Short mmCIF file of C-alpha atoms and ligand atoms in Angstrom, two decimals:
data_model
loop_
_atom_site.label_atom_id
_atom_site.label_comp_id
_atom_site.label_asym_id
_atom_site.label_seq_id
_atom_site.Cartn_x
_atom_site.Cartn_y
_atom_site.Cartn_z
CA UNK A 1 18.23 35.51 25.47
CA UNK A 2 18.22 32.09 25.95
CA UNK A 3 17.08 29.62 22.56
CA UNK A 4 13.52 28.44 22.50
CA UNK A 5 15.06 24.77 23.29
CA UNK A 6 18.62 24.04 24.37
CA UNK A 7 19.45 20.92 24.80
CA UNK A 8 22.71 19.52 26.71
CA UNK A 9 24.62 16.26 26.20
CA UNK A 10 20.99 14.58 25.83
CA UNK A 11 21.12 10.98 25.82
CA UNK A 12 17.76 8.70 25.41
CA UNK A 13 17.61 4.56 25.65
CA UNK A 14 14.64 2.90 25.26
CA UNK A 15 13.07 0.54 27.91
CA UNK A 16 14.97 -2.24 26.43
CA UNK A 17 18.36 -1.08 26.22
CA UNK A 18 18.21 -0.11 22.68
CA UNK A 19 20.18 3.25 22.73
CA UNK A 20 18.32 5.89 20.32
CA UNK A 21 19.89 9.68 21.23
CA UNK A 22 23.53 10.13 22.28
CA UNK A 23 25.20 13.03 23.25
CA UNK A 24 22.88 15.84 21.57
CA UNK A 25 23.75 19.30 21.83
CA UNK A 26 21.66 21.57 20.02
CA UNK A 27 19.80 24.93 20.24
CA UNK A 28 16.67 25.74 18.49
CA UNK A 29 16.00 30.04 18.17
CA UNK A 30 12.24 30.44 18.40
CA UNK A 31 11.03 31.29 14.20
CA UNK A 32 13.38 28.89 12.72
CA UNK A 33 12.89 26.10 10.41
CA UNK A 34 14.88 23.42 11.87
CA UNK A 35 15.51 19.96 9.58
CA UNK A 36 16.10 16.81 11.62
CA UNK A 37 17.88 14.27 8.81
CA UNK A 38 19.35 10.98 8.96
CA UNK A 39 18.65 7.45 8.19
CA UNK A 40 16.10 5.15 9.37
CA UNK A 41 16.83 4.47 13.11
CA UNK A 42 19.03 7.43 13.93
CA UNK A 43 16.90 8.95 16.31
CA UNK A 44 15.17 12.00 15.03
CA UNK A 45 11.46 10.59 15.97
CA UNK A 46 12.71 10.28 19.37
CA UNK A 47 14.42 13.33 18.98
CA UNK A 48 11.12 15.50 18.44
CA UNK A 49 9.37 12.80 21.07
CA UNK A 50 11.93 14.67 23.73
CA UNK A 51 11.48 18.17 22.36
CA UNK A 52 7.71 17.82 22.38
CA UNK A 53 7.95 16.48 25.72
CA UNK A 54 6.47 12.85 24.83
CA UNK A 55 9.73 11.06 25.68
CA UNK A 56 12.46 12.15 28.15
CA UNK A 57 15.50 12.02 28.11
CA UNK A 58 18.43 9.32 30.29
CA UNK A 59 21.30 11.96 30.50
CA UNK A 60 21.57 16.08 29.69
CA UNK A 61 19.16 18.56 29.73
CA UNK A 62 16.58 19.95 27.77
CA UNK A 63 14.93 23.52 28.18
CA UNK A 64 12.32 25.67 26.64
CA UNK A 65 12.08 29.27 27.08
CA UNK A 66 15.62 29.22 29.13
CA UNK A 67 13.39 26.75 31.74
CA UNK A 68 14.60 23.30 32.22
CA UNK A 69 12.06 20.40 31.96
CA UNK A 70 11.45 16.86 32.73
CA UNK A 71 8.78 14.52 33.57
CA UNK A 72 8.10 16.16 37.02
CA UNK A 73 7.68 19.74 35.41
CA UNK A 74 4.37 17.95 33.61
CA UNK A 75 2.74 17.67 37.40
CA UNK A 76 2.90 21.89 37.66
CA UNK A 77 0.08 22.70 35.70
CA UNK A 78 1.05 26.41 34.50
CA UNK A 79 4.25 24.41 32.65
CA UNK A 80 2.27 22.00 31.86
CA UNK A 81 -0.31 24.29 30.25
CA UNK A 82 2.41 26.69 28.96
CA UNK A 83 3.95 24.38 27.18
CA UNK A 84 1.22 21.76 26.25
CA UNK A 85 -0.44 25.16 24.13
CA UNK A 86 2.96 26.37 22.75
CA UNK A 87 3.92 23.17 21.10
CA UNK A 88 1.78 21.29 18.61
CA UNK A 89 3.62 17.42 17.50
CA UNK A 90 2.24 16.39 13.98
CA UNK A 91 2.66 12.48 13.82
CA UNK A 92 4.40 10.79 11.16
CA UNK A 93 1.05 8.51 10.78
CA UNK A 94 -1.91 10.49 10.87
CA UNK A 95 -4.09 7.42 11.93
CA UNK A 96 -2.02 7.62 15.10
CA UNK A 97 -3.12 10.92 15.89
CA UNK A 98 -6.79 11.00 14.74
CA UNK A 99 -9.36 9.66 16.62
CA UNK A 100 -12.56 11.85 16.30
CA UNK A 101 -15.71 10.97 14.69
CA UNK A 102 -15.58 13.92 12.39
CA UNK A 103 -13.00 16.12 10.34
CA UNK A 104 -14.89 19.48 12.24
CA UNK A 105 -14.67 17.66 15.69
CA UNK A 106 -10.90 16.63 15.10
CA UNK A 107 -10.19 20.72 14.24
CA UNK A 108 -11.86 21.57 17.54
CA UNK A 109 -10.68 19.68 19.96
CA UNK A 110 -7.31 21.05 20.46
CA UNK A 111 -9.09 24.29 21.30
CA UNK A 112 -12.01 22.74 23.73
CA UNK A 113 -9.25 20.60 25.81
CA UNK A 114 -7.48 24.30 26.01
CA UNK A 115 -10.73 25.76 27.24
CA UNK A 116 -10.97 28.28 24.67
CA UNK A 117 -14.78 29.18 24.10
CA UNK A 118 -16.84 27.28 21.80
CA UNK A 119 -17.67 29.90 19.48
CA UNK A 120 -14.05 30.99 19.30
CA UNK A 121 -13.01 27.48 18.69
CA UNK A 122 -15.53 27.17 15.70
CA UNK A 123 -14.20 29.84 14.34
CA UNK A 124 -10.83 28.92 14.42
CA UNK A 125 -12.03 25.77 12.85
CA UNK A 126 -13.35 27.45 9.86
CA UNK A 127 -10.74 29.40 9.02
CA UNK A 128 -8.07 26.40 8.99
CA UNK A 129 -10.59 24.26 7.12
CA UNK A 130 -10.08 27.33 4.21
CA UNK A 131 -6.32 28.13 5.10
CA UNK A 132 -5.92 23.98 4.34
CA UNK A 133 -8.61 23.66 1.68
CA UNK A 134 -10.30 20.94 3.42
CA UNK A 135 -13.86 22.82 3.86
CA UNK A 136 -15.83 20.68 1.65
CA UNK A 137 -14.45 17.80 4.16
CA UNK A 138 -16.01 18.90 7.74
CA UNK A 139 -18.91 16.79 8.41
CA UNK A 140 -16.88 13.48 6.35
CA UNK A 141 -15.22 10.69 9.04
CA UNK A 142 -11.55 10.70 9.35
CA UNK A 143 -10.87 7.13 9.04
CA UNK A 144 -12.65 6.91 5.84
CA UNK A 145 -9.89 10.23 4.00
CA UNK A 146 -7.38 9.99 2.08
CA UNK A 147 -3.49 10.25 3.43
CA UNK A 148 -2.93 13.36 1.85
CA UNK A 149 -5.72 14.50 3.01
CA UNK A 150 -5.21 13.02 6.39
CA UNK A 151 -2.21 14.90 7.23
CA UNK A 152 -4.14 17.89 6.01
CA UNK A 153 -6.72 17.21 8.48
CA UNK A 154 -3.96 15.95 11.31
CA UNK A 155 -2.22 19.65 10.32
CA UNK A 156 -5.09 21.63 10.95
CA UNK A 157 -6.33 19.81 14.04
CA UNK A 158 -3.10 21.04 15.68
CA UNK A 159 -3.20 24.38 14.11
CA UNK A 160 -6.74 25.29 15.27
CA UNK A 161 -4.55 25.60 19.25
CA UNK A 162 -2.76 28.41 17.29
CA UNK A 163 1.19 26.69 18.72
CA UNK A 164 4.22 28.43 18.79
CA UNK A 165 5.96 25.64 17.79
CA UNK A 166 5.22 23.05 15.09
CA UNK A 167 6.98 19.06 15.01
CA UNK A 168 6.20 17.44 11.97
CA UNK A 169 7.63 13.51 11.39
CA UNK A 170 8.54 12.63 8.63
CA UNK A 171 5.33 15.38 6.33
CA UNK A 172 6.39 13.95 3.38
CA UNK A 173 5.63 10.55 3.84
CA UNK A 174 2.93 8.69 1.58
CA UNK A 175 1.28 11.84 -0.16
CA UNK A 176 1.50 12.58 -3.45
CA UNK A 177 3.42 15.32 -5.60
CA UNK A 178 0.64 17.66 -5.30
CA UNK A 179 -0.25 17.69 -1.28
CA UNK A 180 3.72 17.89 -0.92
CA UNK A 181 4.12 20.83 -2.83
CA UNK A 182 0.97 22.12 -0.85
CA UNK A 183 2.61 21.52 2.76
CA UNK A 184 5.69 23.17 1.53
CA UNK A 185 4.25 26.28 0.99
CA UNK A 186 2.33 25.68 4.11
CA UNK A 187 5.47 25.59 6.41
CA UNK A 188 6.55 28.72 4.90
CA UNK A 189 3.29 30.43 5.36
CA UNK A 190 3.38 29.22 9.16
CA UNK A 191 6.83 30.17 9.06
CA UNK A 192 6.62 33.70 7.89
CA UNK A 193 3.48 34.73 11.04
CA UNK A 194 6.51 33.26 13.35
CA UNK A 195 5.87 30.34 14.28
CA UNK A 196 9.18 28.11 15.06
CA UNK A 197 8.83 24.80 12.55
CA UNK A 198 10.99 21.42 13.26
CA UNK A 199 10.90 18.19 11.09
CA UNK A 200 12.23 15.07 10.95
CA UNK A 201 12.46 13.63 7.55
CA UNK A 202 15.04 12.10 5.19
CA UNK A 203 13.96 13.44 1.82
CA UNK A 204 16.76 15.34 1.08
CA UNK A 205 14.79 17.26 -1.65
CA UNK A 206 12.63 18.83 1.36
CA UNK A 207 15.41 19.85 3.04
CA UNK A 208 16.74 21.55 -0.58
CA UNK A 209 13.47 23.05 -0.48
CA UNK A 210 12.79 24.43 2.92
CA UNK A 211 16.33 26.12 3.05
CA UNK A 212 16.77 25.38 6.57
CA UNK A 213 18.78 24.90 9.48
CA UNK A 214 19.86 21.20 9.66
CA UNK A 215 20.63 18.65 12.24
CA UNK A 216 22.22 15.13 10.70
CA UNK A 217 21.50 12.44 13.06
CA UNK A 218 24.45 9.74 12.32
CA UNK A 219 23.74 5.34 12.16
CA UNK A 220 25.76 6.26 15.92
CA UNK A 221 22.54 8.61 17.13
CA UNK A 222 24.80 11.16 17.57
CA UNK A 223 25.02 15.06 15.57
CA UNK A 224 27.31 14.46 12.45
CA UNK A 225 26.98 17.94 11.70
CA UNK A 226 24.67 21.00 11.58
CA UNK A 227 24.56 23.82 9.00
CA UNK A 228 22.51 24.98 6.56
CA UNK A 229 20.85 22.94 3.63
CA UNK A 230 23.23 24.17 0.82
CA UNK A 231 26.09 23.31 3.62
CA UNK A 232 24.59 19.90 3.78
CA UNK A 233 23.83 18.94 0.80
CA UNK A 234 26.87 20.17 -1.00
CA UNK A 235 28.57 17.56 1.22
CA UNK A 236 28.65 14.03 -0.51
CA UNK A 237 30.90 12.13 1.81
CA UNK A 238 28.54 13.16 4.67
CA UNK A 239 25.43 12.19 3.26
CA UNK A 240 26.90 8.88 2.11
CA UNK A 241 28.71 8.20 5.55
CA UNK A 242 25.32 9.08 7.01
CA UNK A 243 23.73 6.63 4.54
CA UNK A 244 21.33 9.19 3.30
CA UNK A 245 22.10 8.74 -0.16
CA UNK A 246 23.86 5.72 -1.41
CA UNK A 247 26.13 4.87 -4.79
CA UNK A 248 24.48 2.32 -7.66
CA UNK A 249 25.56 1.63 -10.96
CA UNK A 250 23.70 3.38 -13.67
CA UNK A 251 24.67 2.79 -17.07
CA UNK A 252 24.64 5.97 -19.75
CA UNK A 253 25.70 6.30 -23.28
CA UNK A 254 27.11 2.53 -23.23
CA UNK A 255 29.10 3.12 -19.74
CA UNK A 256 28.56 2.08 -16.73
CA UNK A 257 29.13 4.47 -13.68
CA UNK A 258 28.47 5.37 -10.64
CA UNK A 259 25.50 7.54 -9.68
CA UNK A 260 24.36 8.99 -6.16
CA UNK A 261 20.59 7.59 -5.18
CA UNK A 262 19.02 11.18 -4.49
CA UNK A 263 18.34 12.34 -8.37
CA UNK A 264 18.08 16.04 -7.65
CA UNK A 265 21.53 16.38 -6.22
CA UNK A 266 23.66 17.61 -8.91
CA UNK A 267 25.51 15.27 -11.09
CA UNK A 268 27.17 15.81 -14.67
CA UNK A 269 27.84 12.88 -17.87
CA UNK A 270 30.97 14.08 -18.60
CA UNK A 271 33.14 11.78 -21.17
CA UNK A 272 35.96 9.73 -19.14
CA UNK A 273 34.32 9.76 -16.23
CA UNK A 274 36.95 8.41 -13.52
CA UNK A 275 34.48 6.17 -12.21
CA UNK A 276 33.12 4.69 -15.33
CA UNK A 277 33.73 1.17 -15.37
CA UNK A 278 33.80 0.24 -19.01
CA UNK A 279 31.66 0.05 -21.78
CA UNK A 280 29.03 -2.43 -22.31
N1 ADP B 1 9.57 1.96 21.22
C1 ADP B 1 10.81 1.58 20.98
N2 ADP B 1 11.40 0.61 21.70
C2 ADP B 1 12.67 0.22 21.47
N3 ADP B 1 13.47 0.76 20.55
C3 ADP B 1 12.94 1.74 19.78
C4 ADP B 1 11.60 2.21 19.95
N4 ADP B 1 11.36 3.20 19.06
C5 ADP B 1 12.49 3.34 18.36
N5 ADP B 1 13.44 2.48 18.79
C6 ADP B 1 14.83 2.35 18.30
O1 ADP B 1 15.52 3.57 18.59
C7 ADP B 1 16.36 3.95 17.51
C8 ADP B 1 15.93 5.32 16.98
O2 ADP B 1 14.62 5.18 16.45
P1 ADP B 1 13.81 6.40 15.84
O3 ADP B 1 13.92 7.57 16.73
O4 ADP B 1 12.42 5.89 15.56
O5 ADP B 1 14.60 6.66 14.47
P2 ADP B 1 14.16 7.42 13.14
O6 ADP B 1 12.94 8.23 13.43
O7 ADP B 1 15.36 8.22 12.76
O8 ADP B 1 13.90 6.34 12.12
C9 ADP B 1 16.24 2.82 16.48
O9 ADP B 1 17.31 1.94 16.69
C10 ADP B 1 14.92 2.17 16.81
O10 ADP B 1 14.92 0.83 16.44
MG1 MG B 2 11.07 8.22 12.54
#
C-alpha cells in the first residue's frame, strides 16, 4: 500500500532564486504524527506549503494516496475536491487564516464551501466549539480574540471539514503554557480517531512530547535525519549542527561551563566538569 504522501527527490526555489527544499525524500503513513524540525529558514513551512498543495514543487514528485500531483491535478475537480476535503493546513499566524465576521461563521465555512448541508454544518460547529472549549466565544469577532484563543478558533474552523489530514505551523507559537498543554492533548485526541497529524515547529520540547516521527530539515534545506523523537533528541551533535539548540556559558556553583540552550534536554552538575572553564 502505497504511504499517504511520498515524496521523491523534491526540490522547491522560490520566485527569486532563493532555494528553500532540496532533495526531500520522505514518506508519510496515513495516522502518523509526523514532526517537521529545524531552524528558522530550513524549509519546513514550505515543506507543509507542498504537502498541502499550496506550493509546488521545481524537481521530484509528490503523491497522495499512491496518486501523483501537481498544479494541473488542481484543474480536475474530483482531485481537487478529494484532496481539498482530506487535508486541512492550520497557519502558523492565525490572522492569516481568519477572515470571517464571527467565531460561528469562521467554524462553518469549511463545511458550506464543501457543500455539506446547513444544518449538518451547524452541528458540526457546535460540537467543535465544546470539543475546543470555545462555546462561550461564537457570536464574539475574530479579530478582536486572543492568540491562544485564535489558534483555537483557526483549529476548529478546519476541523468542522472533518480532514484526514491535519498541517499545523509552527502550534506552539505565541500561546501561553496553558493553551499549549491544551493543543497537545488535542493532537493526540485527533490522533487517536485516525486522523494523520504533521507539524512544523522547532520547540524541541513538543517534539519530546508528541513522541513522534521526525523529519530534521538542515541550514542546507535538505533531510539531516529522520527517526523517532527519543532518536532525535538523544542526538546532541545533530541538534547543534542543525542549530536547534546552541552552547552558552552558564555559570554554577562558582564555575563556569557550558550548557545546551533547550533546558529540558538532560544535563547533569557533576564536579570537574571537562568543560568547566574555571572558577570565578
Ligand atoms: N515567499 C518567499 N520568497 C522568497 N524566499 C522565501 C519565501 N518564503 C520563504 N523563503 C525562504 O525560503 C527558505 C525556507 O523558508 P521557510 O520554509 O519559511 O523556513 P522555515 O519555515 O523553516 O523557517 C528561507 O531561506 C526563506 O528565507
Ligand atoms: Mg516557518
Amino acid at each position: 500500500m502505497p504511504g499517504l504522501f511520498e515524496l521523491k527527490n523534491i526540490g522547491y526555489s522560490y520566485i527569486n532564486g532563493q532555494p528553500a527544499l532540496s532533495d526531500i525524500n520522505l514518506v508519510v503513513n496515513e495516522g502518523e504524527i509526523v514532526s517537521v524540525i529545524g531552524s528558522n529558514g530550513s524549509g519546513k513551512s514550505t515543506l507543509l506549503n507542498i504537502l498541502c498543495g499550496l506550493a509546488f514543487p521545481n524537481k521530484g514528485t509528490i503523491s497522495f494516496k499512491g496518486e501523483i500531483f501537481n498544479e494541473k491535478s488542481f484543474k480536475n475537480d474530483q482531485f481537487s475536491r478529494k484532496f481539498r476535503s482530506s487535508i486541512a493546513y492550520v497557519f502558523q499566524n492565525s490572522d492569516a487564516q481568519l477572515f470571517c465576521p464571527t467565531v460561528f461563521d469562521e467554524l462553518i465555512f469549511g463545511p458550506l464551501q464543501l457543500e455539506i448541508p446547513r444544518e449538518n454544518a451547524f452541528h458540526r460547529a457546535e460540537e467543535v466549539m465544546q470539543m475546543l472549549n470555545i462555546t462561550d466565544l461564537k457570536d464574539r469577532p475574530v479579530y478582536m480574540l486572543s492568540s491562544g484563543e485564535k489558534k483555537r478558533v483557526a483549529i476548529g474552523a478546519v476541523l468542522t471539514s472533518n480532514p484526514e489530514v491535519l498541517i499545523i505551523d509552527e502550534p506552539m507559537s505565541g500561546l501561553d503554557p496553558k493553551t499549549r498543554s491544551f493543543l497537545i492533548e488535542l493532537i493526540f485526541t485527533l490522533n487517536k480517531v485516525g486522523k494523520t497529524i504533521i507539524i512544523a515547529t522547532h520547540h524541541l520540547e513538543l517534539v519530546d512530547h508528541l513522541q513522534s516521527g521526525v523529519v530534521v530539515l538542515s541550514e542546507k534545506h535538505n533531510i539531516e535525519k529522520t527517526g523517532n523523537s527519543s532518536d532525535i533528541l538523544s542526538d546532541t551533535d545533530l541538534l547543534i549542527k542543525t542549530n536547534l539548540i546552541s552552547e552558552y556559558p552558564h555559570r554554577h556553583d562558582g564555575k563556569i561551563h557550558k550548557h545546551l540552550s533547550s533546558g529540558f534536554l538532560d544535563h547533569s552538575h557533576k564536579k570537574n566538569q571537562n568543560n568547566s572553564q574555571g572558577t570565578l
